[in-house]
CSV table of C-alpha atoms and ligand atoms in Angstrom, one decimal:
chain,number,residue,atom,x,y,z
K,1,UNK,CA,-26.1,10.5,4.7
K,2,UNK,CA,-25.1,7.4,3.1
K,3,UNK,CA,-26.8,3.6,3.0
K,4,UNK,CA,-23.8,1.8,4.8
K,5,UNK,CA,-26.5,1.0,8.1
K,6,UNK,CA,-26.5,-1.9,11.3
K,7,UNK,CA,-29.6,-4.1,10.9
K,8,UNK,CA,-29.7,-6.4,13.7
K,9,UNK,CA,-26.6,-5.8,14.8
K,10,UNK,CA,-24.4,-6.3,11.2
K,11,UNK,CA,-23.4,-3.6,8.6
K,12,UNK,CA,-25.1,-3.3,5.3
K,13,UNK,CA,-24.5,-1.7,2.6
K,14,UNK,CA,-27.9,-1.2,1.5
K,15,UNK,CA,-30.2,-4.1,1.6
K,16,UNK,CA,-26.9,-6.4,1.3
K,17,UNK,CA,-25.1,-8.0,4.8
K,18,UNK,CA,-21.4,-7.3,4.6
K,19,UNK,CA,-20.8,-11.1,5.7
K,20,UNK,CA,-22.5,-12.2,2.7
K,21,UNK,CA,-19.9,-10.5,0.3
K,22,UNK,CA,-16.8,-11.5,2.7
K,23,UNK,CA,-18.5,-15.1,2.5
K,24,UNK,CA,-18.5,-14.8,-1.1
K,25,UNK,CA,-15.3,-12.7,-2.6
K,26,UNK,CA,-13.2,-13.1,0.5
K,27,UNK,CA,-11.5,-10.0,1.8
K,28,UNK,CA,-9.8,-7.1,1.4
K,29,UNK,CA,-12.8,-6.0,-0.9
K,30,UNK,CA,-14.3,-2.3,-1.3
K,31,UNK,CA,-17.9,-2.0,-1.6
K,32,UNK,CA,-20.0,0.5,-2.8
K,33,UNK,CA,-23.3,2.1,-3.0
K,34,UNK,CA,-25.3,2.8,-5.7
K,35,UNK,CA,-28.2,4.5,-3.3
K,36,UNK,CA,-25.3,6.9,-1.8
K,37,UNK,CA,-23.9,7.6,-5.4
K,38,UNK,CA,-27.5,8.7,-6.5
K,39,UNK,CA,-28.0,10.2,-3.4
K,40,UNK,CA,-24.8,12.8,-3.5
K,41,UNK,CA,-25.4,13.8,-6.8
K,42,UNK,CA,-29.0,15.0,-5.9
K,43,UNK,CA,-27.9,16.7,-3.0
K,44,UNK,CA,-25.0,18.4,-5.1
K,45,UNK,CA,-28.0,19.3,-7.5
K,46,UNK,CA,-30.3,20.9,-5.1
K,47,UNK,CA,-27.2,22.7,-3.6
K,48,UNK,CA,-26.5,24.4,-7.6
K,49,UNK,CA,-30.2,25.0,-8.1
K,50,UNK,CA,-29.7,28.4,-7.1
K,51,UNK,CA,-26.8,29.2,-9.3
K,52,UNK,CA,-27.3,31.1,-13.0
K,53,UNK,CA,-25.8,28.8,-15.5
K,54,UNK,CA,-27.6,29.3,-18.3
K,55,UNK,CA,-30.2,27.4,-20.4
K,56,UNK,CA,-28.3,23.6,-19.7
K,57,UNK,CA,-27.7,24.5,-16.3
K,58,UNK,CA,-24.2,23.1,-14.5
K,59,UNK,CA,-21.9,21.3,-15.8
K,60,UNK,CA,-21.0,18.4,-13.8
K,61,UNK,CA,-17.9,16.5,-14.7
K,62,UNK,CA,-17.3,13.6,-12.1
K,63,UNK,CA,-13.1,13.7,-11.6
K,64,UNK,CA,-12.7,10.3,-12.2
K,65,UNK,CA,-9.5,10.0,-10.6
K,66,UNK,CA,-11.6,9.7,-7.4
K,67,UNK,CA,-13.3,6.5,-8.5
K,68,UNK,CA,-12.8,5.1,-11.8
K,69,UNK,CA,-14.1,1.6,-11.8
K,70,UNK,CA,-16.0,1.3,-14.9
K,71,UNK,CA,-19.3,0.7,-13.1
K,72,UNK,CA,-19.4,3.7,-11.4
K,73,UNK,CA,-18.7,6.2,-14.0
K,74,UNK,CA,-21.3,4.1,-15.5
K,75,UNK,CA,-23.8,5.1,-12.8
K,76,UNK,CA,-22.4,8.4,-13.2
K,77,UNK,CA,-23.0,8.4,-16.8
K,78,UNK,CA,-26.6,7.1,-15.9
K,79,UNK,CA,-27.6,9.7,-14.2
K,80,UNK,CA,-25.6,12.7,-17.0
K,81,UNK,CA,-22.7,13.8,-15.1
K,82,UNK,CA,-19.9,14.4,-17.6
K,83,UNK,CA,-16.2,13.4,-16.3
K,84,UNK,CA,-13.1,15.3,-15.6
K,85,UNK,CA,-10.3,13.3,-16.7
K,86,UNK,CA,-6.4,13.7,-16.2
K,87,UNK,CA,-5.3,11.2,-19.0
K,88,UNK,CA,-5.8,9.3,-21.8
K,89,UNK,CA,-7.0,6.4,-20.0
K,90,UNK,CA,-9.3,8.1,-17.2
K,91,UNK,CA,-10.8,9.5,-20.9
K,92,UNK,CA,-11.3,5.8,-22.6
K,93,UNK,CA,-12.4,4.9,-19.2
K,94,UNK,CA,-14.7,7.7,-19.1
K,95,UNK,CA,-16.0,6.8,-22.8
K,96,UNK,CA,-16.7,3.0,-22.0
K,97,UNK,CA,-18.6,3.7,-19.8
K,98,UNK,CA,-20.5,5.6,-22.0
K,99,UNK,CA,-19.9,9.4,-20.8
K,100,UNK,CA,-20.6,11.4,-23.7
K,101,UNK,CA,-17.4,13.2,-25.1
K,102,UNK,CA,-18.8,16.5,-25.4
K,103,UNK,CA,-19.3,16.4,-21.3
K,104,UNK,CA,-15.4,15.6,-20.5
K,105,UNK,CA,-13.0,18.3,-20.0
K,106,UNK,CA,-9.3,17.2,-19.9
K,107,UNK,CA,-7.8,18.4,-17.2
K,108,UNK,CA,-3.7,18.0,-16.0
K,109,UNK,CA,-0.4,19.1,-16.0
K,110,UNK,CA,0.7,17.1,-18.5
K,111,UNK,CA,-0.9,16.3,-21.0
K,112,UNK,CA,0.9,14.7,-24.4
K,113,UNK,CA,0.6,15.5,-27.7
K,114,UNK,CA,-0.7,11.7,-28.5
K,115,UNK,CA,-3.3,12.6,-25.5
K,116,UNK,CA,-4.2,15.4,-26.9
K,117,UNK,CA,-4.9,13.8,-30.4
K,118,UNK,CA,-6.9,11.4,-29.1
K,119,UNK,CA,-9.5,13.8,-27.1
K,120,UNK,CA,-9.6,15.8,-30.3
K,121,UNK,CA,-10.8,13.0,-32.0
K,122,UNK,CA,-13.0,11.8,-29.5
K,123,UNK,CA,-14.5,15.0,-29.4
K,124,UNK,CA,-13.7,16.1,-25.8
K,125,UNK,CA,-16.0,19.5,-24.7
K,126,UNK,CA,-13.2,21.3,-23.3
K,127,UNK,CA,-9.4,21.5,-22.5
K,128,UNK,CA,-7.9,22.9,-19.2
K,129,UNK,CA,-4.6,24.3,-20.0
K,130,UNK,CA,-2.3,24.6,-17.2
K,131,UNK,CA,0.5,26.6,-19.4
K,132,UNK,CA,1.7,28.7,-22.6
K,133,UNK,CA,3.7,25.7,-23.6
K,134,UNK,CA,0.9,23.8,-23.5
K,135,UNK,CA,-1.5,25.7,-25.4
K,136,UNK,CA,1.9,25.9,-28.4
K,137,UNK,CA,1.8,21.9,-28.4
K,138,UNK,CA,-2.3,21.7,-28.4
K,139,UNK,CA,-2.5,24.4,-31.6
K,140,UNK,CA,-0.2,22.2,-33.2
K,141,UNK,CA,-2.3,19.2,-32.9
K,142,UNK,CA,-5.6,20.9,-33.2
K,143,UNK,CA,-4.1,22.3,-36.3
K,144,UNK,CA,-2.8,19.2,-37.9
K,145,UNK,CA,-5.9,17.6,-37.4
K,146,UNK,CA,-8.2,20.1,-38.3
K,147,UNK,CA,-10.6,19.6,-35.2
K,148,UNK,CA,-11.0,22.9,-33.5
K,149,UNK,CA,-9.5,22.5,-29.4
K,150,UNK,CA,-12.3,24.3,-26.9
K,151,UNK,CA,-10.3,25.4,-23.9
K,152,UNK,CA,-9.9,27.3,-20.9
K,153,UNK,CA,-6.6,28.3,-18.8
K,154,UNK,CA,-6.5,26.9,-15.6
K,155,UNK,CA,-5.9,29.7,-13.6
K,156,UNK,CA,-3.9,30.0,-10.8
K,157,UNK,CA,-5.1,32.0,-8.0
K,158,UNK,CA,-2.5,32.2,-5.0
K,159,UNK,CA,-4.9,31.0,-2.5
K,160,UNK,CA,-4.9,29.1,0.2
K,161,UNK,CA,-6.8,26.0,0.6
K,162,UNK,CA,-5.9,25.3,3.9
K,163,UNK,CA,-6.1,21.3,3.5
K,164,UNK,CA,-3.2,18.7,3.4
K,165,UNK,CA,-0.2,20.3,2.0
K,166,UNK,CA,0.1,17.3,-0.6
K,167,UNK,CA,-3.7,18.0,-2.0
K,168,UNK,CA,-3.6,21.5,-2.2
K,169,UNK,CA,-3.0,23.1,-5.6
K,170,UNK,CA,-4.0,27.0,-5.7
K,171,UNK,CA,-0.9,28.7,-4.2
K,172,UNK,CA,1.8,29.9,-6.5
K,173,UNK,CA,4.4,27.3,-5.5
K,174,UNK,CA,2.0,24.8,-6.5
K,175,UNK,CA,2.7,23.5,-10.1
K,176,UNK,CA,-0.7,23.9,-11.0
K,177,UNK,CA,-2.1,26.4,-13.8
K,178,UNK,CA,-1.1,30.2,-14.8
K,179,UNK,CA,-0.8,32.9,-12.7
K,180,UNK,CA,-3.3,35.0,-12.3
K,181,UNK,CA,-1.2,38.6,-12.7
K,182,UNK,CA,-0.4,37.0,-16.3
K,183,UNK,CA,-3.5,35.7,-16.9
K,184,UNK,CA,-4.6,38.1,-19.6
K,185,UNK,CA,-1.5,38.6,-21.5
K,186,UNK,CA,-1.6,34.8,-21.6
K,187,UNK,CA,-5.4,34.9,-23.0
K,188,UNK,CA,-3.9,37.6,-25.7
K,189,UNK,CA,-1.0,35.4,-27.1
K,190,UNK,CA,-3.8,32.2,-26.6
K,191,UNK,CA,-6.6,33.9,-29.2
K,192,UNK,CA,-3.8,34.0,-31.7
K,193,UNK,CA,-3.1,30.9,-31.9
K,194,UNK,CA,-4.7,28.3,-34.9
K,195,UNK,CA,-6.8,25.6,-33.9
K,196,UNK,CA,-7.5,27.1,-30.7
K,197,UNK,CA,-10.9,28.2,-29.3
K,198,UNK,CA,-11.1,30.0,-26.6
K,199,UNK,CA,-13.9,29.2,-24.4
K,200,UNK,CA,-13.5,30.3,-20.8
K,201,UNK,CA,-11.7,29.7,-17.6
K,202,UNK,CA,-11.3,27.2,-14.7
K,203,UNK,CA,-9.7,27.0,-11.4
K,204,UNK,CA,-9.5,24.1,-8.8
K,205,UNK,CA,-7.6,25.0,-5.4
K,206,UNK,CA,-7.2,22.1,-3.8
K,207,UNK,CA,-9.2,18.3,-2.1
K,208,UNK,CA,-10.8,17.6,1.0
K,209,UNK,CA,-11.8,21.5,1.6
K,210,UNK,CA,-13.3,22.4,4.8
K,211,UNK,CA,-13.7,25.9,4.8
K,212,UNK,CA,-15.2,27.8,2.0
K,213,UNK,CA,-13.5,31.3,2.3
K,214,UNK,CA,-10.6,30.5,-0.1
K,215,UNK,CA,-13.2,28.8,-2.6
K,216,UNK,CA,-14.7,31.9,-2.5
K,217,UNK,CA,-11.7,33.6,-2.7
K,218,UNK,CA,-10.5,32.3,-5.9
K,219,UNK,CA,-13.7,32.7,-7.1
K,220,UNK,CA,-13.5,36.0,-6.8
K,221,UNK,CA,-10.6,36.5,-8.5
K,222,UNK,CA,-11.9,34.4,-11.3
K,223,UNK,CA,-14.7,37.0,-11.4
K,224,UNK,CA,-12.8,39.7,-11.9
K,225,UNK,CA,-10.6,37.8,-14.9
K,226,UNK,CA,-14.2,37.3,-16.8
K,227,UNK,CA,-14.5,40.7,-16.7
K,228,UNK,CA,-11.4,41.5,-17.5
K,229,UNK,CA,-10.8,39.0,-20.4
K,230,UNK,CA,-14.3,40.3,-21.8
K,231,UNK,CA,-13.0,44.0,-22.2
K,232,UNK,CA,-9.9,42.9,-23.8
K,233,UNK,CA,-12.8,41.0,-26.8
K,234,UNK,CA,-12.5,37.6,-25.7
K,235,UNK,CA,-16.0,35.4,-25.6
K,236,UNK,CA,-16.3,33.6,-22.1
K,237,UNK,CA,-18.6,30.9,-22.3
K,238,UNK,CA,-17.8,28.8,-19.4
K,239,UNK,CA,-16.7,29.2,-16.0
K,240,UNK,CA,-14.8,26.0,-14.0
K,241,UNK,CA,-15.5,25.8,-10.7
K,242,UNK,CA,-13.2,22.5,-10.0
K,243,UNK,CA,-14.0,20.3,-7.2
K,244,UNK,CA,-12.3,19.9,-3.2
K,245,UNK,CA,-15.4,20.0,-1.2
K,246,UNK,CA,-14.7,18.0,1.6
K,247,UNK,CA,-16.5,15.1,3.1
K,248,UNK,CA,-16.6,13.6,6.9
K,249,UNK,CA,-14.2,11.6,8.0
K,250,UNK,CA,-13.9,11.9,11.1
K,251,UNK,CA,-17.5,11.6,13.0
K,252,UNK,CA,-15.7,13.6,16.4
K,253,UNK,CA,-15.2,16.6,13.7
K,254,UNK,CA,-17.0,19.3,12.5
K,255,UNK,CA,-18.9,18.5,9.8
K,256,UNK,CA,-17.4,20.0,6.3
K,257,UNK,CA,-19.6,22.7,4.2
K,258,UNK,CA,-22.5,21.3,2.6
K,259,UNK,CA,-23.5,21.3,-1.0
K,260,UNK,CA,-26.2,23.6,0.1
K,261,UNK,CA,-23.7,26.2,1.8
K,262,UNK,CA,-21.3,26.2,-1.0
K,263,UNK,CA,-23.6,25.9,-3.7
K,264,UNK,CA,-25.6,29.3,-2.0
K,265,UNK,CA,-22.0,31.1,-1.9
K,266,UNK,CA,-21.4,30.3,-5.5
K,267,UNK,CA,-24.8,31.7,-6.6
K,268,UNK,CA,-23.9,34.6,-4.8
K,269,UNK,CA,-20.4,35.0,-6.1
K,270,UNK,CA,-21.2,34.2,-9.7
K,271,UNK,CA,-24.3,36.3,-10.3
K,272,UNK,CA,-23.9,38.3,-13.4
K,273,UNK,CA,-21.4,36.1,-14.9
K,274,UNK,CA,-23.3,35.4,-17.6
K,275,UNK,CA,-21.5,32.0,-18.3
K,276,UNK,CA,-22.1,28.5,-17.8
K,277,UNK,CA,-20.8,27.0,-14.8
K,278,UNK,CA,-18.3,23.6,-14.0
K,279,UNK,CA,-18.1,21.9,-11.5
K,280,UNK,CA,-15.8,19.0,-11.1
K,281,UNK,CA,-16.6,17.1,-7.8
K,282,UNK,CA,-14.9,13.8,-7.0
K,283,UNK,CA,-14.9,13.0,-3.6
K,284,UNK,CA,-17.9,14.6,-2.8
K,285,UNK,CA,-19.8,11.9,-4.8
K,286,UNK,CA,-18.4,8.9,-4.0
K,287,UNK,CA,-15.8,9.6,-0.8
K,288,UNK,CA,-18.9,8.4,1.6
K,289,UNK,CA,-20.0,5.9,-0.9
K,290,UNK,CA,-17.8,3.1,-0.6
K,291,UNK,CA,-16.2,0.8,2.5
K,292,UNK,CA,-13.1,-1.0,1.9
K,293,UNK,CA,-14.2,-4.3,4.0
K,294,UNK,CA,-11.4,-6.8,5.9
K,295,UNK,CA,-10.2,-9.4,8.2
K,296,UNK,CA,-8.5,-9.2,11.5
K,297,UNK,CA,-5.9,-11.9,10.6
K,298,UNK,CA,-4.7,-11.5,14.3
K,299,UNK,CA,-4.5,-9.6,17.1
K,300,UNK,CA,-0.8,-9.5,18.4
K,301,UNK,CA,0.1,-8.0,22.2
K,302,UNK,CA,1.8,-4.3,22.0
K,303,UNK,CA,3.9,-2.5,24.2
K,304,UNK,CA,1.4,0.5,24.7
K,305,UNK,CA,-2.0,-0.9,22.5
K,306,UNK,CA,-2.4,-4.3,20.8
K,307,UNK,CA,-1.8,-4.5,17.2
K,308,UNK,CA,-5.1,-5.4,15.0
K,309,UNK,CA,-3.2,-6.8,12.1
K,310,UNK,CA,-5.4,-6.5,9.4
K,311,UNK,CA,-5.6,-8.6,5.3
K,312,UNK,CA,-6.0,-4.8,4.2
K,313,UNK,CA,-2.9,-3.3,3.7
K,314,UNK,CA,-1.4,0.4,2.6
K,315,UNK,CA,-1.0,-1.2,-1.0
K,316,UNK,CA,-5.2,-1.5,-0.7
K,317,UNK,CA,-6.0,2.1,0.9
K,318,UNK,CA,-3.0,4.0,0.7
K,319,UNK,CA,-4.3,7.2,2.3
K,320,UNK,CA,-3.1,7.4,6.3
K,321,UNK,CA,0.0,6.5,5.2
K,322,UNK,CA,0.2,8.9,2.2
K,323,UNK,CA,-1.6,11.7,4.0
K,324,UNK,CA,-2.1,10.9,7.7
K,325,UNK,CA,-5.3,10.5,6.7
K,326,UNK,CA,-7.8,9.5,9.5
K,327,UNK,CA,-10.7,6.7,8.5
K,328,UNK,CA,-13.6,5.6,10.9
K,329,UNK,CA,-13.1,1.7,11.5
K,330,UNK,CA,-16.1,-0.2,12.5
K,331,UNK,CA,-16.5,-4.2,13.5
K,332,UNK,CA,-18.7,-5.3,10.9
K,333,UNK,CA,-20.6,-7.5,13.9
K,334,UNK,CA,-19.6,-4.9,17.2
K,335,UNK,CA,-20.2,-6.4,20.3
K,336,UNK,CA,-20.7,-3.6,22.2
K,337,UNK,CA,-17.4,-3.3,23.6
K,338,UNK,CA,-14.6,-1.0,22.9
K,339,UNK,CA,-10.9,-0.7,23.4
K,340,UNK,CA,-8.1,1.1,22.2
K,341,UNK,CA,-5.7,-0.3,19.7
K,342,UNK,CA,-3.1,0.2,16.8
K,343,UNK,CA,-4.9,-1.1,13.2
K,344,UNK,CA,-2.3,-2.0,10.7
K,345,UNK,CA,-1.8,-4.2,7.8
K,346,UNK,CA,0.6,-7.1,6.9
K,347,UNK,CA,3.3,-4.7,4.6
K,348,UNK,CA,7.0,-4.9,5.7
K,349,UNK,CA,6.9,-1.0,6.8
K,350,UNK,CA,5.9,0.9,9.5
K,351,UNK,CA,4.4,3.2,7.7
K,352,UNK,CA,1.8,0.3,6.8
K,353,UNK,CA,-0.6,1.5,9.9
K,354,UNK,CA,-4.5,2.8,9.7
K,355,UNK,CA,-5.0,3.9,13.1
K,356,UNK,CA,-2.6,4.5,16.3
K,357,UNK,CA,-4.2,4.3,19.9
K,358,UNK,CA,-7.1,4.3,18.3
K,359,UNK,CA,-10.3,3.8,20.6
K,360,UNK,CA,-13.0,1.6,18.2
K,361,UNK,CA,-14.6,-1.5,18.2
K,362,UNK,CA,-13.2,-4.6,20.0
K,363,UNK,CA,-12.4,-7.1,17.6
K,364,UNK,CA,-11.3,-10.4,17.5
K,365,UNK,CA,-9.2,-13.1,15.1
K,366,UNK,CA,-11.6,-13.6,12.4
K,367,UNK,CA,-13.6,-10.3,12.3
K,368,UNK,CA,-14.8,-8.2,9.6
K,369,UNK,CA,-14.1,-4.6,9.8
K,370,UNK,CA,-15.2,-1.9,7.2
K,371,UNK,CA,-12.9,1.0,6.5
K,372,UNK,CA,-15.6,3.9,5.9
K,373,UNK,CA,-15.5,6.8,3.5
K,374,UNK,CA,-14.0,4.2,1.4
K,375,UNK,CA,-15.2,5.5,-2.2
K,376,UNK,CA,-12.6,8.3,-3.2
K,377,UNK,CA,-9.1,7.5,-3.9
K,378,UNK,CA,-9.2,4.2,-2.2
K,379,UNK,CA,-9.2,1.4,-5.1
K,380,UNK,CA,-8.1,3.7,-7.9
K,381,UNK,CA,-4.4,4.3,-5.3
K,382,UNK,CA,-4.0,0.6,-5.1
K,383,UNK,CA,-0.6,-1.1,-5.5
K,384,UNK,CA,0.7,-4.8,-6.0
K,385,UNK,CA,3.6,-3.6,-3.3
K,386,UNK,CA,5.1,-6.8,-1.3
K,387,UNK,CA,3.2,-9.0,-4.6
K,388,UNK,CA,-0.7,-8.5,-3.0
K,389,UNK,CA,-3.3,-8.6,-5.6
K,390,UNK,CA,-5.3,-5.7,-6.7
K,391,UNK,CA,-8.3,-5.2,-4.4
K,392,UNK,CA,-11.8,-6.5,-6.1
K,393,UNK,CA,-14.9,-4.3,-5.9
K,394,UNK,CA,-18.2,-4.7,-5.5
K,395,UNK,CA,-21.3,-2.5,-6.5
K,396,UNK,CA,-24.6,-2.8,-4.4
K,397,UNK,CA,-28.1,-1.6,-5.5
K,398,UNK,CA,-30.8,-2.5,-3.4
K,399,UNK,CA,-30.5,-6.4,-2.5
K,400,UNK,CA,-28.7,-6.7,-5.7
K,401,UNK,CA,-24.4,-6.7,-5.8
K,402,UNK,CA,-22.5,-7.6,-8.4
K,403,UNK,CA,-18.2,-8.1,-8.7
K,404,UNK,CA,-17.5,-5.0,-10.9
K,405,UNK,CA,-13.4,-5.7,-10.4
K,406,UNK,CA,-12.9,-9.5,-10.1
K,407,UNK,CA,-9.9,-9.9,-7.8
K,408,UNK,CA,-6.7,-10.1,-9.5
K,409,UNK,CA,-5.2,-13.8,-9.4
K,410,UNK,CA,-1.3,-13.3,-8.4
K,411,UNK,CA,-0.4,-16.0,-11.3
K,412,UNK,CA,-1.3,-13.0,-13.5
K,413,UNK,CA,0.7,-10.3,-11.6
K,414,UNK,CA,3.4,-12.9,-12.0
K,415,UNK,CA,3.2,-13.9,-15.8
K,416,UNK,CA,3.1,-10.0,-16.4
K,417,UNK,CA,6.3,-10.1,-16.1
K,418,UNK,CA,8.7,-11.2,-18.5
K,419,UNK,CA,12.2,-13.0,-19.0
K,420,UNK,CA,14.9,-12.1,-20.8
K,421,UNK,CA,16.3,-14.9,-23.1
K,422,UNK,CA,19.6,-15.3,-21.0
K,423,UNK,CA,17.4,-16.1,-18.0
K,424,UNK,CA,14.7,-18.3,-19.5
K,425,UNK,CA,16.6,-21.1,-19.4
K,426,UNK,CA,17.8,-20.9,-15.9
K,427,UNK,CA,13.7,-21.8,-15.2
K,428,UNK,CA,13.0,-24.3,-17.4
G,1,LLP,N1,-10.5,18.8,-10.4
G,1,LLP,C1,-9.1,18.8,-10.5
G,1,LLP,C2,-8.4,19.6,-11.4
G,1,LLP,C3,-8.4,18.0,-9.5
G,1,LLP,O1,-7.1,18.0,-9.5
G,1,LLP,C4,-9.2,17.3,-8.5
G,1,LLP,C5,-8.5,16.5,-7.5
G,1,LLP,C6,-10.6,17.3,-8.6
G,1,LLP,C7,-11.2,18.1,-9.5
G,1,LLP,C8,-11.5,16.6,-7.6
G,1,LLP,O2,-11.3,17.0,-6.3
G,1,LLP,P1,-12.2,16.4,-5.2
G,1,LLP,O3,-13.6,17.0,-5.4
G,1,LLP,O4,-12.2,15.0,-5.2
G,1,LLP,O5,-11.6,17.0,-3.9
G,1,LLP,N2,-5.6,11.5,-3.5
G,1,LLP,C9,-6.0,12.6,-2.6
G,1,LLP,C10,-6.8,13.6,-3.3
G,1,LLP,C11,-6.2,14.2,-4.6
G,1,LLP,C12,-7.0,15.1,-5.3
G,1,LLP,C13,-6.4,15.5,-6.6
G,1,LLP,N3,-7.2,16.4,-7.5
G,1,LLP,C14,-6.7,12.0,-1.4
G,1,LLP,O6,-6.8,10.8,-1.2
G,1,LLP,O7,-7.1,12.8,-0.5
């Protein structure tokens, strides 16, 4: 469910008419919903009741990679998610908006030493190490600093997610994580190292899951690791789910799991764990929260459809060309009629196109559309390519909306760059 509804005829996102924010931050612009926010993160809540996490219950770190705009990690924040961050500025993002440290876990591949300084210091509740190497460079830091590093392997489970091959990370020719046939010597050599404390394990197989047999599947295996890891004498305090539920793109399609489903098979695979569950959802807070709104600049004749040539381009929602990705388009005003058309944007490339043959809407020169399921990975994948601006962002509650990203004035994009001397006076 989310609060993106037709009253008499026009789209609003909550009590706000979509017109009202093209009439008054122009367009491309994403919007999002405060209701919806709130909304999925009680669902997601009712869905864990079941589980056995302990005294404090879940852990819930937001992967703010999904949605970082400061405002919503603030609403995030409001309603005490943690956040799952990848660097050091998704952390400092994290922090202003007043996340508290000991809910983040750092999560990624890659993570520098400087990164890692800077979460010790900040006080960051756990570290998800994705290798040996790693785990060498974070001792070292932990050790020069004196701060004690809580961590968890990510483990690597050779599963399966079945989704988009570039958003799946569980198989073993993924880079992600260890392997999970070396998982315990790695654990061994990871106790013995200074600065380092271990505090349990963590897996994440992969985005936009719509089946939850190789969730469970990993699960499993992480399972069996617990208890494996505990008769070797290590303390496992914590368990890391990850995130990937999928959301509803595509209203033709069956609908994904729900947080009830999934949250019923965790309960069932975790019982006895004796550990305190993470969970790291992105898109399924915010994916169905958020429209990226725009104008049909023109509509030009095509050999099989016409082109619906849109002021939202691939730079602004970078997803169907990335990953074929497929997002509902709706006339912000529909008319009642339909037809089938190709949706694309202004960027020199073919690859710049939303929607082939698609049947939607009939729209017109002038028109608003609204790109639904808008709210993951839309803004935060945004590009300057072919010199557009970055793509403002609005945050609705009730009848209230504020401008939580002011659009970027191209005069800036411009004086970010910089001349050399041998070419400054060739301007002047
Ligand atoms: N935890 C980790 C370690 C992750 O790598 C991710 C997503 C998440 C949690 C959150 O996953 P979610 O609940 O949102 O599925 N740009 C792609 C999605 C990339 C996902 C990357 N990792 C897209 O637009 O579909």
């Amino acid at each position: 469910m989310n609060h993106f509804e037709y009253r008499d005829g026009v789209m609003h996102v909550e009590d706000v008419a979509l017109p009202d924010i093209a009439a008054a931050i122009g367009t491309p612009v994403y919007v999002y919903s405060t209701a919806t926010i709130e909304r999925h993160i009680a669902v997601l809540r009712d869905g864990l009741a079941g589980v056995e996490s302990g005294p404090a219950g879940p852990w819930i770190a937001f992967a703010v990679k999904a949605n970082p705009n400061r405002a919503v990690l603030a609403t995030m924040a409001r309603a005490g998610l943690g956040a799952d961050v990848v660097s050091a500025g998704e952390l400092l993002r994290a922090l202003a908006a007043g996340v508290p440290a000991d809910k983040i876990v750092f999560s990624g591949v890659g993570k520098t030493a400087d990164e890692m300084a800077l979460a010790l210091e900040r006080g960051v509740g756990q570290f998800n190490l994705e290798s040996e190497q790693e785990a060498v460079t974070l001792s070292q830091v932990a050790t020069r600093l004196a701060i004690a590093a809580r961590v968890a392997y990510r483990i690597n489970p050779d599963v399966d997610a079945g989704t988009h091959a570039k958003i799946s990370t569980g198989r073993s020719d993924n880079k992600f994580g260890i392997p999970y046939d070396t998982a315990a010597a790695a654990y061994a050599r990871l106790a013995a190292l200074p600065g380092i404390d271990v505090q349990g394990v963590a897996v994440h197989i992969g985005s936009q899951l719509t089946d939850l047999a190789p969730l469970e599947a990993a699960f499993v295996r992480i399972g069996g690791l617990i208890a494996d890891l505990r008769a070797a004498g290590h303390v496992i305090r914590t368990a890391d789910l990850g995130g990937g539920l999928g959301v509803p793109y595509d209203p033709s399609k069956p609908l994904p799991p729900n947080p009830a489903d999934y949250g019923a098979m965790v309960a069932r695979v975790t019982r006895g764990w004796d550990v305190r569950l993470m969970f790291e959802p992105g898109r399924l807070i915010v994916g169905n929260a958020g429209i990226l709104l725009s104008t049909v600049v023109r509509v030009k004749e095509g050999a099989a459809h016409p082109w619906v040539i849109l002021d939202a381009a691939m730079n602004d929602l970078l997803r169907p060309s990335l990953y074929d990705a497929w997002h509902d388009i709706r006339a912000v005003r529909p008319d009642g009629a339909r037809f089938v058309a190709n949706v694309v944007g202004p960027v020199c490339e073919s690859g710049d196109t939303f929607a082939t043959g698609r049947t939607m809407d009939r729209v017109a020169e002038g028109d608003l559309v609204a790109f639904m399921t808008a709210g993951a990975y839309g803004a935060t994948m945004a590009s300057t390519y072919n010199s557009r601006a970055l793509t403002p962002e609005i945050l609705v509650t009730g009848e209230e909306w504020a401008i939580v990203r002011a659009r970027q004035p191209i005069e800036s994009l411009i004086a970010a760059d910089a001349l050399p001397p041998w070419l400054q006076e060739e301007i002047a």
